[in-house]
XYZ file of C-alpha atoms in Angstrom:
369
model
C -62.243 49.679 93.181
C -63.274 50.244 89.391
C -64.779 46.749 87.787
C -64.534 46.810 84.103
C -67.131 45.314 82.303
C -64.910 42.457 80.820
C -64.344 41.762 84.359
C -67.767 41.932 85.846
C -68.731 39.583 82.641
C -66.010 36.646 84.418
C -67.758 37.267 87.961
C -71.053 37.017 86.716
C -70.217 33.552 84.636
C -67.359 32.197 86.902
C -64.918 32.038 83.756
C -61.790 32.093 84.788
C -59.265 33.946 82.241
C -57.209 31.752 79.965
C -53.626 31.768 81.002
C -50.846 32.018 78.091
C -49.606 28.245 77.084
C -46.082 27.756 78.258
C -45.098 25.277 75.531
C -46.170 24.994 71.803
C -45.225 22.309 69.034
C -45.603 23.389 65.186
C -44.186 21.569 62.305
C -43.515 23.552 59.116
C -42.802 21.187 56.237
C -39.447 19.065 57.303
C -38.940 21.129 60.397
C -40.473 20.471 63.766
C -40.443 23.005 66.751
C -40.381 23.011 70.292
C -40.867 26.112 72.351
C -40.885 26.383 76.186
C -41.704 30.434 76.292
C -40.970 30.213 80.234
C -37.164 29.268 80.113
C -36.750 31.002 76.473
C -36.029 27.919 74.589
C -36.463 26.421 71.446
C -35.578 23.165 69.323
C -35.670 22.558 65.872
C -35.991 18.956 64.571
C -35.289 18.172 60.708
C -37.137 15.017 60.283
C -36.057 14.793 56.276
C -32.566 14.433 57.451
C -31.948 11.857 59.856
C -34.872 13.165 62.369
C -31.430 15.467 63.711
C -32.217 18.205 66.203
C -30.254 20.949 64.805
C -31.197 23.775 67.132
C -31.125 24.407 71.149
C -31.519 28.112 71.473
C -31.705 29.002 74.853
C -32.237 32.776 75.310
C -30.745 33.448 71.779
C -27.547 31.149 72.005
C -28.021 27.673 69.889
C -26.054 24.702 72.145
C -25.463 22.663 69.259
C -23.216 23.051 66.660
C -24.466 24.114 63.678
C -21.885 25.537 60.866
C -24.603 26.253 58.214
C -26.531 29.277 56.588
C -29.459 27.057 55.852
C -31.189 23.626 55.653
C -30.594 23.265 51.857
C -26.549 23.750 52.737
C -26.896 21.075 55.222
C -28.714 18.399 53.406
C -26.628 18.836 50.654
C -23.460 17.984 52.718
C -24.804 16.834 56.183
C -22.182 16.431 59.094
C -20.373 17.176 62.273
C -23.722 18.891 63.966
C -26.989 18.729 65.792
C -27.800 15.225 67.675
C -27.914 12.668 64.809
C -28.868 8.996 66.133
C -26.638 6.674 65.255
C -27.658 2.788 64.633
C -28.073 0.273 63.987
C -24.015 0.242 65.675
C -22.868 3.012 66.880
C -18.961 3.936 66.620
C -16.447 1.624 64.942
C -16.420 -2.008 64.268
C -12.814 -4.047 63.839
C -13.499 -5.738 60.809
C -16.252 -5.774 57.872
C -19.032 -7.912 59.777
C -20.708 -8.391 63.024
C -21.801 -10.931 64.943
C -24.933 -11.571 66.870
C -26.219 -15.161 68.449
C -23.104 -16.472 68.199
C -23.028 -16.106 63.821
C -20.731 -13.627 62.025
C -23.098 -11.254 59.552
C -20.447 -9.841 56.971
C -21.670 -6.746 55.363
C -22.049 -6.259 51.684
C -19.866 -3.737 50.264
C -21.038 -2.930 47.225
C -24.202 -1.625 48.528
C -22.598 1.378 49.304
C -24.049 1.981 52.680
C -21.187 0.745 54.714
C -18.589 1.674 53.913
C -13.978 1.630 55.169
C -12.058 -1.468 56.631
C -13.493 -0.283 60.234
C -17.134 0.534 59.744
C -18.724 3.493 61.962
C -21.848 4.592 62.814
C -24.367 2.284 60.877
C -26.382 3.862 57.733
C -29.367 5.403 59.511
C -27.848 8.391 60.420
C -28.802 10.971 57.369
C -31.952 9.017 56.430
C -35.348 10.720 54.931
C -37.119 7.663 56.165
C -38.090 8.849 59.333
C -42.780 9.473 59.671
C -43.323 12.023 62.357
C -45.863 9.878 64.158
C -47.007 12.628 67.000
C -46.491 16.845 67.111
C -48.280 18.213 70.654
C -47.674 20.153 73.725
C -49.598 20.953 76.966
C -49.343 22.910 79.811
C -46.365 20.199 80.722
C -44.385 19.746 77.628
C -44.139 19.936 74.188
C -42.802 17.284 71.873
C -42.378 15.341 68.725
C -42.140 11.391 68.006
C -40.984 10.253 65.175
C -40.716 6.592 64.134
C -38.323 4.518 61.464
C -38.916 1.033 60.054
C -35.762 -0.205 59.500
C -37.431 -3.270 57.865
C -38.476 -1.057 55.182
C -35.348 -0.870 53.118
C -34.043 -4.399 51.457
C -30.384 -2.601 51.877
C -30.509 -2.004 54.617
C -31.987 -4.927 55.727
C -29.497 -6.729 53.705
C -26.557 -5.566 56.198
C -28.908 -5.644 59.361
C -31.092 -8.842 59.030
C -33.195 -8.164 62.025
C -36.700 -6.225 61.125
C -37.295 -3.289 63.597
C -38.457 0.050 64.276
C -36.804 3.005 66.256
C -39.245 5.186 67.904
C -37.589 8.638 69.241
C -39.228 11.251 71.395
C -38.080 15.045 71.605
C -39.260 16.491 74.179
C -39.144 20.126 75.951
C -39.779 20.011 79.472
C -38.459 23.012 81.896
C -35.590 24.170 79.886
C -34.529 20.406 79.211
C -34.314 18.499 76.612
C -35.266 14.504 76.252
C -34.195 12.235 73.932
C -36.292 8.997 73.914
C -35.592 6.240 72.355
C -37.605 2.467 71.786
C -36.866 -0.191 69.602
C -39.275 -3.253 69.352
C -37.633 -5.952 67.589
C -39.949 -7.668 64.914
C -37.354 -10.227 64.565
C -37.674 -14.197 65.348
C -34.723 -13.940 67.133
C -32.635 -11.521 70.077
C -30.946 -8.573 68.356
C -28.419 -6.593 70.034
C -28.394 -3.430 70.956
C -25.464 -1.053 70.188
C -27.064 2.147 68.935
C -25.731 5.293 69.807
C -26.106 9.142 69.218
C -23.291 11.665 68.464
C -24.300 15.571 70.075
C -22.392 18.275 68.990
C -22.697 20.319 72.021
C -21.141 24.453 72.307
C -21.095 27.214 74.463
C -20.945 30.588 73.396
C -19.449 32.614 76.324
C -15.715 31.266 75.735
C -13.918 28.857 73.166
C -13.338 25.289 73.957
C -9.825 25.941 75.256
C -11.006 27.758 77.971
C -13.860 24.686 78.602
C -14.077 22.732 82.117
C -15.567 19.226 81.686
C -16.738 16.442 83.953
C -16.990 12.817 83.306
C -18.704 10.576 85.342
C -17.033 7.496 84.825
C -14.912 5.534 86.404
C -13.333 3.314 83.064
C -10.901 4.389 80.326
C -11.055 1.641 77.317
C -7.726 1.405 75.600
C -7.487 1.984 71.767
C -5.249 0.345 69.617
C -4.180 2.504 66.145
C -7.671 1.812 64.520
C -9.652 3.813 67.543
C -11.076 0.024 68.393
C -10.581 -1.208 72.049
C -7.960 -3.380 73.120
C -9.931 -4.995 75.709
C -7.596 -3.147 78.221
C -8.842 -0.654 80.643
C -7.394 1.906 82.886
C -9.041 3.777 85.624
C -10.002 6.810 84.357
C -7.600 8.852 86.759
C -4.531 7.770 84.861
C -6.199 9.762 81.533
C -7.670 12.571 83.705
C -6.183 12.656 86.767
C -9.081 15.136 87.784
C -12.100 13.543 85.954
C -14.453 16.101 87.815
C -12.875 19.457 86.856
C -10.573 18.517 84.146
C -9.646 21.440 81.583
C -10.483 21.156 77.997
C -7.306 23.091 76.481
C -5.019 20.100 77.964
C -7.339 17.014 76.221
C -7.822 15.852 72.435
C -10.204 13.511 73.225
C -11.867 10.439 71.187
C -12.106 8.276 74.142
C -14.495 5.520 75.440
C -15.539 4.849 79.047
C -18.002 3.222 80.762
C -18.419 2.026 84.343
C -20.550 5.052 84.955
C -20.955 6.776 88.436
C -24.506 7.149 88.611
C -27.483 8.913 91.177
C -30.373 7.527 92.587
C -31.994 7.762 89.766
C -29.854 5.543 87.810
C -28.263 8.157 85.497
C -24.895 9.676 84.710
C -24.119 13.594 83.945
C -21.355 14.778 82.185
C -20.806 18.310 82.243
C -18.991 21.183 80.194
C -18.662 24.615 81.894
C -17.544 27.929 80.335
C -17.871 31.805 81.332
C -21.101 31.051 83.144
C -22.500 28.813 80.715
C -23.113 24.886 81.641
C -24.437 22.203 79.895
C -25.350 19.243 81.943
C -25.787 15.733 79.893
C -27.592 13.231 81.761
C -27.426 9.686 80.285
C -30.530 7.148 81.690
C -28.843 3.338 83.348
C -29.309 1.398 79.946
C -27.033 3.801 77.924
C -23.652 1.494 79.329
C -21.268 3.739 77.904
C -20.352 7.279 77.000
C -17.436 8.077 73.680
C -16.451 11.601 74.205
C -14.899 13.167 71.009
C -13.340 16.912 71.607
C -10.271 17.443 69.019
C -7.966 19.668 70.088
C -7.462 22.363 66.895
C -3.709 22.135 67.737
C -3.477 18.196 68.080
C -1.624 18.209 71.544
C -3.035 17.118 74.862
C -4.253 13.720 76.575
C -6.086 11.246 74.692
C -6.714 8.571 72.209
C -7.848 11.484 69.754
C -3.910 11.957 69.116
C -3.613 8.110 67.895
C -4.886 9.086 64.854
C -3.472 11.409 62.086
C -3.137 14.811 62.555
C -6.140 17.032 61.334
C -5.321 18.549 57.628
C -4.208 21.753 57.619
C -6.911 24.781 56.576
C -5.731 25.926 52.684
C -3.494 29.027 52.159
C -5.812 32.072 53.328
C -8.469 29.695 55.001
C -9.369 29.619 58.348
C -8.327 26.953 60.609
C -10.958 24.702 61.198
C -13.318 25.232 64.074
C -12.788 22.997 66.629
C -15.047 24.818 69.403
C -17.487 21.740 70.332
C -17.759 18.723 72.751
C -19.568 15.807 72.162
C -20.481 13.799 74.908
C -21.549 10.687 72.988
C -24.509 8.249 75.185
C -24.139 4.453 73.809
C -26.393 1.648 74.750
C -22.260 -0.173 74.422
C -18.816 0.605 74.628
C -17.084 1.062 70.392
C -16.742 -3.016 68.711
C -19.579 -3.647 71.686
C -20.896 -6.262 69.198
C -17.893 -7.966 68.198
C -16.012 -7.468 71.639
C -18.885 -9.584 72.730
C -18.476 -12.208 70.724
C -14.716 -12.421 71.550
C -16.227 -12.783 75.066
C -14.371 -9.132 76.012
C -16.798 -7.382 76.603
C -20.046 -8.580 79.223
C -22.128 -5.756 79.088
C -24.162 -6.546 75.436
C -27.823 -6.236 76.096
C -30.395 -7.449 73.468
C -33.973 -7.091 72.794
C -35.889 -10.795 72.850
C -38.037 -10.833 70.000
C -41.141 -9.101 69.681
C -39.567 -6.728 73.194
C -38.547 -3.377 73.399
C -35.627 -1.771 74.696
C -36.179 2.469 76.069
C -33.522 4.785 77.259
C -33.362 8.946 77.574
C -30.660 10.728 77.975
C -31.163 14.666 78.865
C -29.722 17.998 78.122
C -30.289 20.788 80.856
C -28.662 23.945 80.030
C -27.719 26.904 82.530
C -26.063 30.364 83.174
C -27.173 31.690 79.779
C-alpha cells in the first residue's frame, strides 16, 4: 500500500482528520440560517419581522408558504406565510377585552394595535422588536434564540398589563425542525397563557385537493357566526368521520379541537400527505389545543371555514387565489381560551405564577422529498 506523505504526517502525530460539520448557523443582517448538510435542509429566520421562519427547504422544495420575490415585498405587506408566533392571545376573542384573575382588561382602541369587534392574534406578530440572543451549531444541531420584552413597549403594555419576555428557539436537528418557546412572567401577579403560532405549511408534489390529513384529536369546538366557540363540542368523528385519513378536497377548514390523542412522550402529530411528500407536526403536552385553517379555493366541503363569507372573487384576468396550504395551528388554548375561562367554559387555562416560566416545542419532521 502507497502512504502519502499527508498521511504518514497523521500517523506520525496521531491527528485524526477533521470530519466535515453537519450543521452550520450564519446570520446575514435580518436573516438567520440553519443548515443540516446531511438531510439537505435549510431554514431561514427573519428576525426584523416578527422573528418568522420563512423558509424550510428540504432538498430544494420550501414547506412553508411563501408567496414573495423578496424580503423587502414581504415586510412591506407581511401575511399569510412562514411560522409567525402569535401572542400575547392567539386566535379570536368575543368581545374588545379580556379577562385574567377574575378582572376584565378592555383594550384601548385608539392605539391602533388591536384592532375589529373580535380581536385576533395579539400585536406581536410582525414586530422588529425581537434581539437574537444566541446563533451556533455543533456536531448535534444548529440553532437560533431570539428573545422579546414585551415590557418594552408602553402600547403594548397598555393592552397587556403583565411585563414579560418570550424566548423562542429554532432549532435544526436531523431533518426536524423545533420551535421553542419560554415565557417568564415579570409580573406581580399569574398571567395566562394563550399564545399561539399560525404555520403555513405546503407540499409541492400535488395541490391541496389532492392532500390526505390526520388529526389527532378527539374534540370538535363548535363556532357560532363570529368563528368564537359556543362552548359546545362534538366528537370529532361527526366533522371527520375518518379523522386519520381524511381527504383535503372534501374540508374548508377553520376549526378548533383539542382533547389531543397523544404518545408516550406526551405529544400530538398531525399529518398532511401528498404524492410522496409528508409533513408530520408534532405538538409537545402543554400546547392544549390545535386550530387548523385549510380554505377550500371553491368554498364547499366540511367545516366551520364555510360559516364565514365566501372568499372574494380574483379580478377580471387575475388568478384565483392560491389556496394550496394547511396550517396546523399549536395553541397553549382552545380560540376565546381567556374569556371562555372566565365564563367558567372552558377548564383547561394554564398560567405562569409570577416570576415562573412556562416552555413548550412543537416539531416539524418532513419526509418523501
Amino acid at each position: 500500500m502507497k502512504i502519502t506523505l499527508p498521511i504518514l504526517a497523521l500517523f506520525l502525530t496521531g491527528t485524526r482528520p477533521v470530519m466535515a460539520q453537519p450543521y452550520s448557523a450564519v446570520q446575514e443582517g435580518e436573516i438567520v440560517r440553519l443548515r443540516d448538510a446531511k438531510s439537505a435542509t435549510s431554514v431561514a429566520i427573519v428576525t426584523s419581522v416578527g422573528n418568522i421562519a420563512f423558509e424550510m427547504i428540504v432538498r430544494g422544495h420550501n414547506v412553508l408558504r411563501w408567496p414573495y420575490e423578496s424580503i423587502e415585498a414581504f415586510k412591506a405587506r407581511p401575511g399569510l406565510s412562514g411560522i409567525p408566533f402569535v401572542g400575547p392571545w392567539a386566535n379570536r376573542l368575543d368581545e374588545q377585552a379580556f379577562y385574567a384573575n377574575g378582572k376584565r382588561y378592555p383594550f384601548d382602541m385608539t392605539l391602533g394595535n388591536v384592532r375589529g369587534a373580535v380581536p385576533i392574534h395579539g400585536f406581536l406578530s410582525t414586530t422588529s422588536e425581537w434581539r437574537v440572543a444566541e446563533v451556533k451549531a455543533d456536531r448535534a444541531s444548529a440553532w437560533v434564540t431570539s428573545v422579546l420584552d414585551v415590557s418594552s413597549q408602553p402600547s403594548w403594555m397598555k393592552q397587556w398589563p403583565f411585563p414579560h419576555s418570550v424566548e423562542i428557539t429554532h432549532r435544526l436537528r436531523d431533518g426536524t425542525l423545533e420551535v421553542h418557546t419560554r415565557i417568564i412572567n415579570r409580573a406581580d401577579a399569574p398571567m395566562p397563557v394563550a399564545i399561539g403560532f399560525h404555520p403555513y405549511f405546503k407540499l409541492t408534489d400535488s395541490t391541496r385537493n389532492d392532500w390526505t390529513v390526520s388529526v389527532a384529536a378527539r374534540t370538535h369546538w363548535l363556532l357560532q357566526p363570529n368563528k368564537v366557540p359556543s362552548g359546545e363540542t362534538e366528537p370529532i368523528e361527526r366533522l371527520i368521520p375518518s379523522p386519520r385519513d381524511a381527504k383535503l378536497r372534501d374540508y374548508n377548514l377553520d376549526d378548533v379541537f383539542s382533547d389531543l390523542v397523544r404518545d408516550a412522550q406526551g405529544r400530538a402529530t398531525m399529518t398532511v400527505s401528498g404524492k410522496s411528500q409528508k409533513l408530520e407536526v408534532s405538538v409537545g403536552p402543554r400546547y392544549q389545543s390545535i386550530v387548523i385553517w385549510a380554505p377550500h379555493p371553491d368554498n364547499v366541503g366540511r367545516g366551520s371555514q364555510a360559516l364565514g363569507a365566501a372568499p372574494a372573487p380574483a379580478a377580471p384576468g387575475q388568478p384565483a387565489p392560491d389556496r394550496n396550504f394547511i396550517c396546523f395551528e399549536p395553541m397553549a388554548g382552545i380560540t376565546d381560551a381567556l374569556n371562555l375561562a372566565h365564563k367558567g367554559i372552558y377548564k383547561e387555562l394554564e398560567s405562569i405564577a409570577p416570576g415562573g416560566t412556562w416552555t413548550e416545542s412543537f416539531w416539524i419532521r418532513p419526509s418523501g422529498f
